[in-house]
């Protein structure tokens, strides 16, 4: 019931101070925020920022709507 001004103020304060919870599937997984993608000689190259857990080249990489792929290498570039 938001008819009284104090209830409306409390509701607005609760909504504005609230913080969304973390996404649970990201906690133990690494994911890449892709910045550049290229396809050269049958090799898909993705350049971006790794978030979450450390990225391992020994694991499969899931590309949404395309499936799972084996990584051939993972490199670091510092800017």
Short mmCIF file of N, CA and C in Angstrom, two decimals:
data_model
loop_
_atom_site.label_atom_id
_atom_site.label_comp_id
_atom_site.label_asym_id
_atom_site.label_seq_id
_atom_site.Cartn_x
_atom_site.Cartn_y
_atom_site.Cartn_z
N UNK A 1 0.85 -1.17 0.00
CA UNK A 1 0.00 0.00 0.00
C UNK A 1 0.90 1.24 0.00
N UNK A 2 0.86 2.02 -1.06
CA UNK A 2 1.72 3.20 -1.19
C UNK A 2 0.93 4.50 -1.09
N UNK A 3 -0.21 4.46 -0.40
CA UNK A 3 -1.04 5.66 -0.31
C UNK A 3 -0.48 6.70 0.66
N UNK A 4 0.24 6.28 1.66
CA UNK A 4 0.83 7.25 2.59
C UNK A 4 2.22 7.63 2.08
N UNK A 5 2.60 8.87 2.36
CA UNK A 5 3.88 9.36 1.83
C UNK A 5 5.08 8.62 2.43
N UNK A 6 4.98 8.22 3.68
CA UNK A 6 6.11 7.51 4.28
C UNK A 6 6.31 6.13 3.65
N UNK A 7 5.21 5.43 3.31
CA UNK A 7 5.32 4.13 2.65
C UNK A 7 5.89 4.28 1.25
N UNK A 8 5.45 5.32 0.54
CA UNK A 8 5.98 5.56 -0.80
C UNK A 8 7.46 5.90 -0.75
N UNK A 9 7.86 6.69 0.23
CA UNK A 9 9.27 7.05 0.39
C UNK A 9 10.11 5.83 0.73
N UNK A 10 9.63 4.98 1.62
CA UNK A 10 10.36 3.75 1.97
C UNK A 10 10.48 2.82 0.77
N UNK A 11 9.43 2.71 -0.02
CA UNK A 11 9.49 1.86 -1.22
C UNK A 11 10.49 2.41 -2.23
N UNK A 12 10.50 3.73 -2.45
CA UNK A 12 11.45 4.34 -3.37
C UNK A 12 12.88 4.16 -2.88
N UNK A 13 13.11 4.30 -1.57
CA UNK A 13 14.44 4.12 -1.00
C UNK A 13 14.91 2.68 -1.18
N UNK A 14 14.03 1.72 -0.96
CA UNK A 14 14.38 0.31 -1.10
C UNK A 14 14.74 -0.01 -2.54
N UNK A 15 13.98 0.50 -3.49
CA UNK A 15 14.26 0.24 -4.90
C UNK A 15 15.55 0.91 -5.36
N UNK A 16 15.82 2.12 -4.91
CA UNK A 16 17.01 2.83 -5.38
C UNK A 16 18.30 2.33 -4.73
N UNK A 17 18.22 1.78 -3.53
CA UNK A 17 19.42 1.30 -2.85
C UNK A 17 19.69 -0.17 -3.13
N UNK A 18 18.77 -0.84 -3.77
CA UNK A 18 18.93 -2.27 -4.03
C UNK A 18 20.02 -2.53 -5.05
N UNK A 19 20.68 -3.68 -4.93
CA UNK A 19 21.71 -4.09 -5.87
C UNK A 19 21.35 -5.49 -6.36
N UNK A 20 21.38 -5.69 -7.68
CA UNK A 20 21.07 -7.03 -8.18
C UNK A 20 22.09 -8.05 -7.68
N UNK A 21 21.65 -9.26 -7.48
CA UNK A 21 22.56 -10.31 -7.04
C UNK A 21 23.47 -10.71 -8.20
N UNK A 22 24.62 -11.29 -7.86
CA UNK A 22 25.55 -11.74 -8.88
C UNK A 22 24.95 -12.90 -9.65
N UNK A 23 25.37 -13.05 -10.90
CA UNK A 23 24.92 -14.16 -11.72
C UNK A 23 25.68 -15.40 -11.28
N UNK A 24 24.99 -16.43 -10.83
CA UNK A 24 25.62 -17.58 -10.20
C UNK A 24 26.45 -18.42 -11.17
N UNK A 25 26.06 -18.51 -12.45
CA UNK A 25 26.81 -19.36 -13.37
C UNK A 25 28.18 -18.78 -13.69
N UNK A 26 28.40 -17.50 -13.45
CA UNK A 26 29.69 -16.89 -13.76
C UNK A 26 30.72 -17.10 -12.67
N UNK A 27 30.31 -17.53 -11.49
CA UNK A 27 31.24 -17.62 -10.36
C UNK A 27 32.42 -18.52 -10.63
N UNK A 28 32.20 -19.74 -11.09
CA UNK A 28 33.29 -20.69 -11.29
C UNK A 28 33.72 -20.85 -12.72
N UNK A 29 33.25 -20.02 -13.62
CA UNK A 29 33.57 -20.17 -15.03
C UNK A 29 34.26 -18.94 -15.58
N UNK A 30 35.08 -19.16 -16.58
CA UNK A 30 35.65 -18.02 -17.28
C UNK A 30 34.77 -17.70 -18.48
N UNK A 31 34.73 -16.46 -18.86
CA UNK A 31 33.98 -16.05 -20.04
C UNK A 31 34.71 -14.89 -20.67
N UNK A 32 34.51 -14.73 -21.97
CA UNK A 32 35.24 -13.73 -22.74
C UNK A 32 34.27 -12.67 -23.23
N UNK A 33 34.63 -11.44 -22.97
CA UNK A 33 33.91 -10.31 -23.53
C UNK A 33 34.61 -9.99 -24.85
N UNK A 34 34.05 -10.50 -25.94
CA UNK A 34 34.70 -10.40 -27.25
C UNK A 34 34.74 -8.97 -27.78
N UNK A 35 35.90 -8.58 -28.29
CA UNK A 35 36.06 -7.26 -28.88
C UNK A 35 36.27 -7.34 -30.39
N UNK A 36 36.96 -8.40 -30.84
CA UNK A 36 37.23 -8.55 -32.27
C UNK A 36 37.18 -10.03 -32.62
N UNK A 37 36.55 -10.36 -33.73
CA UNK A 37 36.42 -11.74 -34.19
C UNK A 37 36.83 -11.80 -35.65
N UNK A 38 37.65 -12.79 -35.99
CA UNK A 38 38.04 -12.96 -37.39
C UNK A 38 38.08 -14.44 -37.72
N UNK A 39 37.92 -14.76 -39.01
CA UNK A 39 37.93 -16.13 -39.50
C UNK A 39 39.00 -16.21 -40.58
N UNK A 40 40.13 -16.87 -40.28
CA UNK A 40 41.26 -16.97 -41.20
C UNK A 40 41.67 -18.42 -41.37
N UNK A 41 41.66 -18.92 -42.61
CA UNK A 41 42.11 -20.28 -42.94
C UNK A 41 41.44 -21.34 -42.08
N UNK A 42 40.16 -21.21 -41.86
CA UNK A 42 39.40 -22.19 -41.08
C UNK A 42 39.58 -22.10 -39.58
N UNK A 43 40.19 -21.02 -39.11
CA UNK A 43 40.41 -20.83 -37.67
C UNK A 43 39.67 -19.59 -37.21
N UNK A 44 38.86 -19.76 -36.20
CA UNK A 44 38.14 -18.63 -35.60
C UNK A 44 39.03 -18.01 -34.54
N UNK A 45 39.27 -16.73 -34.66
CA UNK A 45 40.11 -16.01 -33.70
C UNK A 45 39.25 -14.99 -32.98
N UNK A 46 39.24 -15.08 -31.65
CA UNK A 46 38.46 -14.16 -30.83
C UNK A 46 39.42 -13.39 -29.93
N UNK A 47 39.36 -12.08 -30.00
CA UNK A 47 40.16 -11.22 -29.15
C UNK A 47 39.21 -10.51 -28.19
N UNK A 48 39.54 -10.53 -26.91
CA UNK A 48 38.68 -9.88 -25.93
C UNK A 48 39.25 -9.93 -24.54
N UNK A 49 38.41 -9.65 -23.59
CA UNK A 49 38.80 -9.59 -22.18
C UNK A 49 38.22 -10.81 -21.47
N UNK A 50 39.08 -11.54 -20.73
CA UNK A 50 38.63 -12.71 -19.98
C UNK A 50 38.13 -12.24 -18.62
N UNK A 51 36.96 -12.70 -18.26
CA UNK A 51 36.35 -12.37 -16.97
C UNK A 51 36.13 -13.65 -16.19
N UNK A 52 35.96 -13.53 -14.89
CA UNK A 52 35.67 -14.68 -14.05
C UNK A 52 36.93 -15.47 -13.72
N UNK A 53 36.83 -16.79 -13.78
CA UNK A 53 37.94 -17.68 -13.45
C UNK A 53 39.00 -17.62 -14.55
N UNK A 54 40.23 -18.08 -14.26
CA UNK A 54 41.27 -18.11 -15.29
C UNK A 54 40.86 -18.98 -16.47
N UNK A 55 41.26 -18.58 -17.67
CA UNK A 55 40.93 -19.30 -18.90
C UNK A 55 42.00 -20.35 -19.17
N UNK A 56 41.58 -21.58 -19.44
CA UNK A 56 42.50 -22.66 -19.74
C UNK A 56 42.33 -23.09 -21.19
N UNK A 57 43.45 -23.25 -21.90
CA UNK A 57 43.40 -23.68 -23.31
C UNK A 57 43.06 -25.16 -23.44
N UNK A 58 43.03 -25.90 -22.34
CA UNK A 58 42.73 -27.33 -22.37
C UNK A 58 41.23 -27.62 -22.26
N UNK A 59 40.42 -26.61 -22.27
CA UNK A 59 38.97 -26.80 -22.11
C UNK A 59 38.24 -26.45 -23.38
N UNK A 60 36.99 -26.81 -23.44
CA UNK A 60 36.16 -26.48 -24.58
C UNK A 60 35.65 -25.05 -24.44
N UNK A 61 35.43 -24.43 -25.57
CA UNK A 61 34.89 -23.07 -25.62
C UNK A 61 33.51 -23.15 -26.23
N UNK A 62 32.51 -22.63 -25.55
CA UNK A 62 31.14 -22.65 -26.05
C UNK A 62 30.82 -21.32 -26.72
N UNK A 63 30.40 -21.40 -27.98
CA UNK A 63 29.96 -20.22 -28.72
C UNK A 63 28.45 -20.34 -28.87
N UNK A 64 27.68 -19.42 -28.28
CA UNK A 64 26.22 -19.52 -28.35
C UNK A 64 25.72 -19.63 -29.79
N UNK A 65 24.79 -20.52 -30.00
CA UNK A 65 24.15 -20.81 -31.29
C UNK A 65 25.04 -21.55 -32.27
N UNK A 66 26.29 -21.89 -31.89
CA UNK A 66 27.19 -22.61 -32.79
C UNK A 66 27.75 -23.88 -32.18
N UNK A 67 27.82 -23.99 -30.86
CA UNK A 67 28.27 -25.22 -30.24
C UNK A 67 29.56 -25.07 -29.46
N UNK A 68 30.18 -26.24 -29.16
CA UNK A 68 31.41 -26.29 -28.37
C UNK A 68 32.60 -26.57 -29.29
N UNK A 69 33.73 -25.91 -29.00
CA UNK A 69 34.92 -26.05 -29.82
C UNK A 69 36.14 -26.20 -28.92
N UNK A 70 37.14 -26.96 -29.41
CA UNK A 70 38.39 -27.10 -28.70
C UNK A 70 39.28 -25.90 -29.02
N UNK A 71 39.84 -25.31 -27.97
CA UNK A 71 40.75 -24.18 -28.18
C UNK A 71 42.11 -24.70 -28.62
N UNK A 72 42.76 -23.99 -29.53
CA UNK A 72 44.09 -24.40 -29.95
C UNK A 72 45.16 -23.66 -29.14
N UNK A 73 44.89 -22.43 -28.74
CA UNK A 73 45.83 -21.70 -27.89
C UNK A 73 45.12 -20.52 -27.24
N UNK A 74 45.70 -20.07 -26.16
CA UNK A 74 45.21 -18.88 -25.48
C UNK A 74 46.43 -18.02 -25.19
N UNK A 75 46.37 -16.77 -25.57
CA UNK A 75 47.50 -15.89 -25.37
C UNK A 75 47.08 -14.65 -24.60
N UNK A 76 48.05 -14.01 -24.01
CA UNK A 76 47.81 -12.79 -23.26
C UNK A 76 48.44 -11.61 -23.97
N UNK A 77 47.70 -10.56 -24.08
CA UNK A 77 48.21 -9.31 -24.63
C UNK A 77 47.88 -8.23 -23.63
N UNK A 78 48.89 -7.56 -23.14
CA UNK A 78 48.67 -6.48 -22.18
C UNK A 78 48.73 -5.15 -22.91
N UNK A 79 47.78 -4.29 -22.62
CA UNK A 79 47.77 -2.98 -23.24
C UNK A 79 48.02 -1.93 -22.20
#
